[in-house]
PDB file of C-alpha atoms in Angstrom:
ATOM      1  CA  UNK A 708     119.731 111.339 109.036  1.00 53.00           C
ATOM      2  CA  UNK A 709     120.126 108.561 105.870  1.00 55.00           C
ATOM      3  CA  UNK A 710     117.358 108.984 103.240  1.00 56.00           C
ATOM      4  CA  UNK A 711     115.768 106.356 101.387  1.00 56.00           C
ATOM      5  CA  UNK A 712     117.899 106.773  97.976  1.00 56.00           C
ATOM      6  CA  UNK A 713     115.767 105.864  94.595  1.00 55.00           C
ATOM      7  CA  UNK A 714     117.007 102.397  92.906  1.00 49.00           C
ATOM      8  CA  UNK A 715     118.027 101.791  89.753  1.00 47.00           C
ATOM      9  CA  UNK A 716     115.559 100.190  87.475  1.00 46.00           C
ATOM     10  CA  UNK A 717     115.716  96.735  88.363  1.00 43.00           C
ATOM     11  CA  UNK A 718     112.935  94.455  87.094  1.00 46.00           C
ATOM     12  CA  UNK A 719     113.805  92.156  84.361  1.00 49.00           C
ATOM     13  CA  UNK A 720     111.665  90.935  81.906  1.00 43.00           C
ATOM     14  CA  UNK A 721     110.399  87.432  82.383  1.00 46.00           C
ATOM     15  CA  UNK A 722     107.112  86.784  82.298  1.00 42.00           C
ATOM     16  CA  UNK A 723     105.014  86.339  85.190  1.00 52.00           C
ATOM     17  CA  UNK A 724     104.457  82.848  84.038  1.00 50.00           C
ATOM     18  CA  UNK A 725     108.082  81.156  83.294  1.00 50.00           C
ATOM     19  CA  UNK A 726     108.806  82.748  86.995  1.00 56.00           C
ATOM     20  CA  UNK A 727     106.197  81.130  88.880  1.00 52.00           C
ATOM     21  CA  UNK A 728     107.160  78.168  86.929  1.00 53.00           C
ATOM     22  CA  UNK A 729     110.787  78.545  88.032  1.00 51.00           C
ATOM     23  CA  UNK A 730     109.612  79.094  92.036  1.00 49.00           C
ATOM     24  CA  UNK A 731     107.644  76.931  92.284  1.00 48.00           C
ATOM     25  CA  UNK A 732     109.725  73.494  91.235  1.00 51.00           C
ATOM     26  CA  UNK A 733     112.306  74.888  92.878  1.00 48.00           C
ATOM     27  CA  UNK A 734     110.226  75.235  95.935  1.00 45.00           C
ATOM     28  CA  UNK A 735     108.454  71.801  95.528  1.00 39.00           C
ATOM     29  CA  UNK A 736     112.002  70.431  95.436  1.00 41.00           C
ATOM     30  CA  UNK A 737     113.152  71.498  98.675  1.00 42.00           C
ATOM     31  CA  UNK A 738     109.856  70.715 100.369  1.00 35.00           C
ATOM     32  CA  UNK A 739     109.657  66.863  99.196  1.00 36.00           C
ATOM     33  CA  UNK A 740     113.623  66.457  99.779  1.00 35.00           C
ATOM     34  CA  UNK A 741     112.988  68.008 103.559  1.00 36.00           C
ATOM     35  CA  UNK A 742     109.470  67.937 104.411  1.00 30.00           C
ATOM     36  CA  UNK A 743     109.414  71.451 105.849  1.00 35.00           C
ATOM     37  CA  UNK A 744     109.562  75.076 104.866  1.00 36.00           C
ATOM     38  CA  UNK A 745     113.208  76.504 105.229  1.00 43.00           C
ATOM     39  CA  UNK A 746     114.922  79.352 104.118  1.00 44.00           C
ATOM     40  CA  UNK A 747     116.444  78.068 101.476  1.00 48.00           C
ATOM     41  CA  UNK A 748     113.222  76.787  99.592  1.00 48.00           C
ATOM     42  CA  UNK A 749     113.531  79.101  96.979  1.00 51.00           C
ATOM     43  CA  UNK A 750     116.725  80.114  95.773  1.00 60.00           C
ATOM     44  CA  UNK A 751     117.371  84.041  96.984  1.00 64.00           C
ATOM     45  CA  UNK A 752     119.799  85.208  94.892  1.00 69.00           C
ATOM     46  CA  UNK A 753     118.672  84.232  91.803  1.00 82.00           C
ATOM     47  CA  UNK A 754     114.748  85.885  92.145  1.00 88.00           C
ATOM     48  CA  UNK A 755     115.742  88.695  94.694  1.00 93.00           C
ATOM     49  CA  UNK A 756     115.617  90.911  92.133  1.00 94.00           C
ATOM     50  CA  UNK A 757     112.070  90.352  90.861  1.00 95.00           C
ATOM     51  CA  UNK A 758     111.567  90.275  94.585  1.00 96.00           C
ATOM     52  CA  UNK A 759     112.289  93.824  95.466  1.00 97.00           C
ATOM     53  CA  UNK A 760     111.244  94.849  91.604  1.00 97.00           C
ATOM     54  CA  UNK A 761     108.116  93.714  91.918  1.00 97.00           C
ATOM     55  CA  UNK A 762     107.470  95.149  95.634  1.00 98.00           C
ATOM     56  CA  UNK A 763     108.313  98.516  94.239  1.00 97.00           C
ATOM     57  CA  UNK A 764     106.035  98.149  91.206  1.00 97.00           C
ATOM     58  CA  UNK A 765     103.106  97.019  92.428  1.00 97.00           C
ATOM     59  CA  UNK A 766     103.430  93.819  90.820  1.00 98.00           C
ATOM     60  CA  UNK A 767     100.556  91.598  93.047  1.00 98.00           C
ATOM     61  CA  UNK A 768     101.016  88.712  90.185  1.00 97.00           C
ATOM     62  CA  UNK A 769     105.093  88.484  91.016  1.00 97.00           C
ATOM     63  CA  UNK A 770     104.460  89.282  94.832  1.00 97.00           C
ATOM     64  CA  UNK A 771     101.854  86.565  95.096  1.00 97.00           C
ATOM     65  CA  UNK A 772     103.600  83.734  92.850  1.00 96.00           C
ATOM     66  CA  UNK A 773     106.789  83.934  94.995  1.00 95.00           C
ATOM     67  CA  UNK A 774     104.840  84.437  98.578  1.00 96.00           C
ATOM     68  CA  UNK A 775     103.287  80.921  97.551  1.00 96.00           C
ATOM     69  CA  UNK A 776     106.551  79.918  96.497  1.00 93.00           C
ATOM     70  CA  UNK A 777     107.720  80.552 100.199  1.00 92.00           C
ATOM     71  CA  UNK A 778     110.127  83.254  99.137  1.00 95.00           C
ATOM     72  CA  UNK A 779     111.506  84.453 102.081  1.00 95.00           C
ATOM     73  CA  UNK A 780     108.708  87.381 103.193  1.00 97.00           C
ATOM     74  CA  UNK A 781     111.877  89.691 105.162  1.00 97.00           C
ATOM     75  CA  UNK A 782     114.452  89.414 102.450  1.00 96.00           C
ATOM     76  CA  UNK A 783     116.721  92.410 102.338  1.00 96.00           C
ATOM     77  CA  UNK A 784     118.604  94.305  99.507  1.00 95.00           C
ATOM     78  CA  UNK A 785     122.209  95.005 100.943  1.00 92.00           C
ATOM     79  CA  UNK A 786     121.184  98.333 102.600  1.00 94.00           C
ATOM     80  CA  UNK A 787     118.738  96.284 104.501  1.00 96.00           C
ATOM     81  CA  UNK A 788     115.235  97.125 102.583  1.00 97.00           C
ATOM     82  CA  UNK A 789     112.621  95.059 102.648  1.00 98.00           C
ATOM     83  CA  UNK A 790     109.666  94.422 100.250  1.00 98.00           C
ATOM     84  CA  UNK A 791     107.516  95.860 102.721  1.00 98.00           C
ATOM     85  CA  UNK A 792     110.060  99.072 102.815  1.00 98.00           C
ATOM     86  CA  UNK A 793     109.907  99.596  99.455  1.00 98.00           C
ATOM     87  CA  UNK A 794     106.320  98.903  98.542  1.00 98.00           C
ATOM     88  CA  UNK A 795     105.839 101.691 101.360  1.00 98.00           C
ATOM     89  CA  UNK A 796     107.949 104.602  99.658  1.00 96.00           C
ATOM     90  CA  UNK A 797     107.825 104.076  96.338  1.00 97.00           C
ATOM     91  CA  UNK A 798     103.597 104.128  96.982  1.00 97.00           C
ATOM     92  CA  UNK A 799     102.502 100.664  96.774  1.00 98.00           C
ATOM     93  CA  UNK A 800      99.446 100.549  99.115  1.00 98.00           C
ATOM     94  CA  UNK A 801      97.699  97.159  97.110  1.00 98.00           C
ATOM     95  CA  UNK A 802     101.397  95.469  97.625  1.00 98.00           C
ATOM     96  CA  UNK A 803     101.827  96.505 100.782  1.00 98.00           C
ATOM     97  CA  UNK A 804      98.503  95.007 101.680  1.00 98.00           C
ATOM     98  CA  UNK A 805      99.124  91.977 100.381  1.00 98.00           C
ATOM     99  CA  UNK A 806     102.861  91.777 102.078  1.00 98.00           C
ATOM    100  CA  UNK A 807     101.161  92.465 105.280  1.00 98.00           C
ATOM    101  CA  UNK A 808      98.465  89.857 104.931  1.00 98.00           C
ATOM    102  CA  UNK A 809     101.102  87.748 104.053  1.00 98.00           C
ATOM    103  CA  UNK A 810     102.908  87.916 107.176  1.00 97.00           C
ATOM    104  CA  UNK A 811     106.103  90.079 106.109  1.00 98.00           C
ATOM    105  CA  UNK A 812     107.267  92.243 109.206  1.00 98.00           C
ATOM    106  CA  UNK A 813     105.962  96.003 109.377  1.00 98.00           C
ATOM    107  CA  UNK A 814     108.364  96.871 112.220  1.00 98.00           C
ATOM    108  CA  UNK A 815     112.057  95.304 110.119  1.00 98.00           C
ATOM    109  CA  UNK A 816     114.258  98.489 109.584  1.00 98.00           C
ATOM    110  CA  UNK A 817     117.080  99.116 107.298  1.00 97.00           C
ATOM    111  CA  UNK A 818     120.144  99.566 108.160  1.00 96.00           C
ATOM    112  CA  UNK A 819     119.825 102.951 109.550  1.00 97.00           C
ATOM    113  CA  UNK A 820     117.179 101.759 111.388  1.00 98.00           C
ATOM    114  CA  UNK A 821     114.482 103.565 108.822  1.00 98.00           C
ATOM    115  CA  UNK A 822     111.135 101.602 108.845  1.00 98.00           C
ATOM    116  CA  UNK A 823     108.044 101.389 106.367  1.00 98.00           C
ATOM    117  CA  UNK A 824     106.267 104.403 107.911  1.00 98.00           C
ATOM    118  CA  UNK A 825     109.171 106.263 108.118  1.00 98.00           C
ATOM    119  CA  UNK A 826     109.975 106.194 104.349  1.00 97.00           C
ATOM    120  CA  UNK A 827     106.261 106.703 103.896  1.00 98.00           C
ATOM    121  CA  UNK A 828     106.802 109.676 105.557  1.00 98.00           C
ATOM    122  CA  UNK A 829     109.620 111.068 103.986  1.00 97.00           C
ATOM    123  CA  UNK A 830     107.798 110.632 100.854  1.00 96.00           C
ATOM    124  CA  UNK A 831     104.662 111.953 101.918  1.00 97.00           C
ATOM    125  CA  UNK A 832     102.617 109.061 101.476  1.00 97.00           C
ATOM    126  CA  UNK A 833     100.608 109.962 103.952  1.00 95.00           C
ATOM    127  CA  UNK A 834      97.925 106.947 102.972  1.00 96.00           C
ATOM    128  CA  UNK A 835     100.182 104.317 103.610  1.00 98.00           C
ATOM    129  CA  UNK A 836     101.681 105.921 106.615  1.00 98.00           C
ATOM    130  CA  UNK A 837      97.741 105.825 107.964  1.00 97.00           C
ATOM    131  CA  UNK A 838      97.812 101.961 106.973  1.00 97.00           C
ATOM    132  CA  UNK A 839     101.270 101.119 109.480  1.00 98.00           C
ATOM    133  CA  UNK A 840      99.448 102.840 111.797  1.00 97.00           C
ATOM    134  CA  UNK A 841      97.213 100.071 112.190  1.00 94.00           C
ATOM    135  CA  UNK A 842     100.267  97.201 112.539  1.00 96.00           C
ATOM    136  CA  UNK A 843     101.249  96.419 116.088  1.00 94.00           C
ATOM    137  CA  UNK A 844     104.680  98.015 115.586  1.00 97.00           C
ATOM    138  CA  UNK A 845     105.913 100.548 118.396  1.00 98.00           C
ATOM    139  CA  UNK A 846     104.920 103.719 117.574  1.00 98.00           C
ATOM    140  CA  UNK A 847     107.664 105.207 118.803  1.00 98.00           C
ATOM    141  CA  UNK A 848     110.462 103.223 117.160  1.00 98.00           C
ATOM    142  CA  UNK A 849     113.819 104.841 116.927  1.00 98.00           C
ATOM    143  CA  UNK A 850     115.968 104.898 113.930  1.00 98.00           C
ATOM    144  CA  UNK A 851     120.154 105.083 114.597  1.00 97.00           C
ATOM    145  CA  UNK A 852     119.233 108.819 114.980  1.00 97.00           C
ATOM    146  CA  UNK A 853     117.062 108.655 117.932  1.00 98.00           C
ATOM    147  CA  UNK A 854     114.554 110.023 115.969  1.00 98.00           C
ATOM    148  CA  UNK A 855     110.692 108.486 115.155  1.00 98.00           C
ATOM    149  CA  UNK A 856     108.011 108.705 112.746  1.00 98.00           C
ATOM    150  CA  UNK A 857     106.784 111.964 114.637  1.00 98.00           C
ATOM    151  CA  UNK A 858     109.958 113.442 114.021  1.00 98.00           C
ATOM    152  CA  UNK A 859     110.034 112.246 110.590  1.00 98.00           C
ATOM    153  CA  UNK A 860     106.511 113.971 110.000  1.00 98.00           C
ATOM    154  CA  UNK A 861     107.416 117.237 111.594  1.00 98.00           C
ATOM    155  CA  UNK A 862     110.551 117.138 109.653  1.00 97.00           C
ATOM    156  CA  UNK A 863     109.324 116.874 106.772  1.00 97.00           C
ATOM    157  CA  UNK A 864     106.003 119.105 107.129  1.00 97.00           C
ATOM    158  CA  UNK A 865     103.100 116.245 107.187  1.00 98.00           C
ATOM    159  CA  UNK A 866     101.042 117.906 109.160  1.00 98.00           C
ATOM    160  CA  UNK A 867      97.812 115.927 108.457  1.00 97.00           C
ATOM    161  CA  UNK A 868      99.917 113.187 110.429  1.00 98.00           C
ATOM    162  CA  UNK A 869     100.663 114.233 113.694  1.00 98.00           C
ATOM    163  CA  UNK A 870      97.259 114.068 115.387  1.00 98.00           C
ATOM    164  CA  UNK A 871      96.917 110.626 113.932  1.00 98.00           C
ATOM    165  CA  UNK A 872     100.492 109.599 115.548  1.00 98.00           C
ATOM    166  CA  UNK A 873      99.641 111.079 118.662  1.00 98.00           C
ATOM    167  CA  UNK A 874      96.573 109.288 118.831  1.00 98.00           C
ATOM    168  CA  UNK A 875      98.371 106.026 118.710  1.00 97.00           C
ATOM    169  CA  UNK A 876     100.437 106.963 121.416  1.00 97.00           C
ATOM    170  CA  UNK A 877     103.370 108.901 119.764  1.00 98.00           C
ATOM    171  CA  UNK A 878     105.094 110.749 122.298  1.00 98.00           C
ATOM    172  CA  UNK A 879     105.437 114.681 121.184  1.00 98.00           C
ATOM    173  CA  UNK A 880     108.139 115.682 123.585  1.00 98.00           C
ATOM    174  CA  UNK A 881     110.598 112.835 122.307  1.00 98.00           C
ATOM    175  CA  UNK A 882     114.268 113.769 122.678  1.00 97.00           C
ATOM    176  CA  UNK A 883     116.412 112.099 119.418  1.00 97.00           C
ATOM    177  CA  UNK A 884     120.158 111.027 119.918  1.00 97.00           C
ATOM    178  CA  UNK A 885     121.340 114.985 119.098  1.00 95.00           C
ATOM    179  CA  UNK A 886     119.244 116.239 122.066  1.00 96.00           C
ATOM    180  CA  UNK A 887     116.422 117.927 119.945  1.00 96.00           C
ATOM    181  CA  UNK A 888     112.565 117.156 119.950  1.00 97.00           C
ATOM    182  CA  UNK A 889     110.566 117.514 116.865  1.00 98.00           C
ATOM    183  CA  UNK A 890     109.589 121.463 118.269  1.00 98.00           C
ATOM    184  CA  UNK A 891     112.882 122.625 118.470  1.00 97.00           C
ATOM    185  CA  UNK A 892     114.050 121.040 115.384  1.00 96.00           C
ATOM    186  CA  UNK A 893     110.671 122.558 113.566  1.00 97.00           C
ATOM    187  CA  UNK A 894     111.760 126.295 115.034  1.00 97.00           C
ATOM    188  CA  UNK A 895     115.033 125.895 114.172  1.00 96.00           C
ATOM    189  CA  UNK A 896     113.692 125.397 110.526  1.00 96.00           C
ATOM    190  CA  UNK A 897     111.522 128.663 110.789  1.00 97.00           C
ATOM    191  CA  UNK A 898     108.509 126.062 109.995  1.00 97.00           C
ATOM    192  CA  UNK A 899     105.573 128.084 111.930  1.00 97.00           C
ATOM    193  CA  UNK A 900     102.607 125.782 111.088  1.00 98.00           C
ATOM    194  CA  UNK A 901     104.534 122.664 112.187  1.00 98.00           C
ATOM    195  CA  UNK A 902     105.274 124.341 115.464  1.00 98.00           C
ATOM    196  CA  UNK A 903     101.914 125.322 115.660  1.00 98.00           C
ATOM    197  CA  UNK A 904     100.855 121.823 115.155  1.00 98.00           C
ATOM    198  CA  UNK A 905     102.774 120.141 117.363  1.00 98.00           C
ATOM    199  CA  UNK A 906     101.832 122.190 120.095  1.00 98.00           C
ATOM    200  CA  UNK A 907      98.375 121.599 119.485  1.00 97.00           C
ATOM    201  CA  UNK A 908      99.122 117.598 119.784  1.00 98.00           C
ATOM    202  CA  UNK A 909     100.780 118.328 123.299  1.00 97.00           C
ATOM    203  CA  UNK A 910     104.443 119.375 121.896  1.00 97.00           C
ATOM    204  CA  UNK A 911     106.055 121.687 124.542  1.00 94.00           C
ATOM    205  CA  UNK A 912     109.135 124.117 124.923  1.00 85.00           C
ATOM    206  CA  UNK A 913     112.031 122.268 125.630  1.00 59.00           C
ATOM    207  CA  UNK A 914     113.797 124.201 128.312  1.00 45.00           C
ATOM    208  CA  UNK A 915     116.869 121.240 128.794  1.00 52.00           C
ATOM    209  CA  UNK A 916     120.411 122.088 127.497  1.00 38.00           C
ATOM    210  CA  UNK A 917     121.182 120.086 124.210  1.00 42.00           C
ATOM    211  CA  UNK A 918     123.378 118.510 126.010  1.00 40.00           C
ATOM    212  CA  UNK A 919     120.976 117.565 129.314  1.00 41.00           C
ATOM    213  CA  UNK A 920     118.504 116.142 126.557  1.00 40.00           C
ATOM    214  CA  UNK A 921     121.564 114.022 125.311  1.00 40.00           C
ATOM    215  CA  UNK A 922     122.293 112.799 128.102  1.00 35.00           C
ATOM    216  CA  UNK A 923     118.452 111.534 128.735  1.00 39.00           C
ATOM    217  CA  UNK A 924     118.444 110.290 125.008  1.00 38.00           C
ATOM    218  CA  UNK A 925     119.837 106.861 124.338  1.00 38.00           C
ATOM    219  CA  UNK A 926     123.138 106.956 122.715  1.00 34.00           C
ATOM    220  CA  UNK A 927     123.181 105.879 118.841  1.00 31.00           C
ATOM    221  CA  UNK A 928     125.682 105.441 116.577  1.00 32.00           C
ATOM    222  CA  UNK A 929     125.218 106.025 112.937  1.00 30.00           C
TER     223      UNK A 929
END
């Protein structure tokens, strides 16, 4: 399983007000010389920094200036982040709101296939990972590993989070791409109240062969 690493500090300091300025003619630009919204509107290199900076400090003035700019909402950093991503695990819930409303996609994945609630997850931001709940992502989207934001909260001992996946439809008995469902991996970490847990959400003894319950997993390739 790929974590989420932590970034280097990457926000530089222009103000709030010389950036909009800078977005903004460069997005009026584009629109009057092709009368549409493209890509290209606002130039990404050059503000993807303050971009992903901003998203990760809860910077609504930045976030907002460049959404009306028509910086690209599903941007990624070379590992495939998102400003959704990262306003979801570094703890971000006003920027994350405001993505959303925007239109930026809750379901985009990195490139391990890691999505917003799964790095809330990880990082136990269980208040965020409540708000994705509510997006009309599948609930049981895989990473590379086979493995879903139920296994990512029995993994990583949320608890509190398991009923609430469940009752979106979260399937308890899912089989990852190694053959192992989030009980056997939470007994094979001696992790008694996440056992106990999951079999109160419906989580059952897995009596296949690691190798049957690879064989009924879809095959993924890190």
């Amino acid at each position: 399983m790929k974590f989420f690493p932590d970034f280097p500090d990457i926000f530089r300091t222009a103000t709030v007000a010389t950036l909009t300025a800078l977005a903004v003619a460069g997005c009026a630009h584009e629109y009057q010389a092709q009368a549409s919204y493209s890509a290209n509107t606002v130039n990404i290199q050059q503000y993807s920094g303050d971009w992903f900076a901003a998203a990760r400090a809860g910077r609504l003035d930045i976030l907002q200036a460049m959404i009306d700019a028509h910086f690209p909402l599903d941007a990624t950093t070379s590992d495939g982040y998102t400003a959704l991503i990262l306003s979801a695990y570094d703890g971000q819930p006003e920027a994350l709101k405001l993505l959303l409303s925007a239109g930026a996609n809750a379901c985009a994945a990195d490139r391990h296939g890691n999505t917003a609630l799964m790095g809330a997850l990880f990082k136990g931001e269980t208040n965020i990972a409540t708000m994705l709940l509510d997006t009309h992502c599948d609930i049981d989207q895989m990473n590379n590993a086979g493995e879903t934001a139920l296994s990512f909260a029995a993994l990583f001992g949320r608890i509190d989070m398991l009923p609430k996946l469940v009752a979106h439809g979260a399937n308890p008995n899912h089989i990852d791409a190694r053959g192992n469902s989030a009980l056997r991996m939470a007994q094979n970490q001696h992790t008694p109240l996440v056992v106990e847990a999951l079999q109160q959400v419906g989580a059952r003894t897995d009596n296949k062969s690691s190798q049957e319950a690879q064989t009924a997993a879809p095959a993924f390739v890190r």
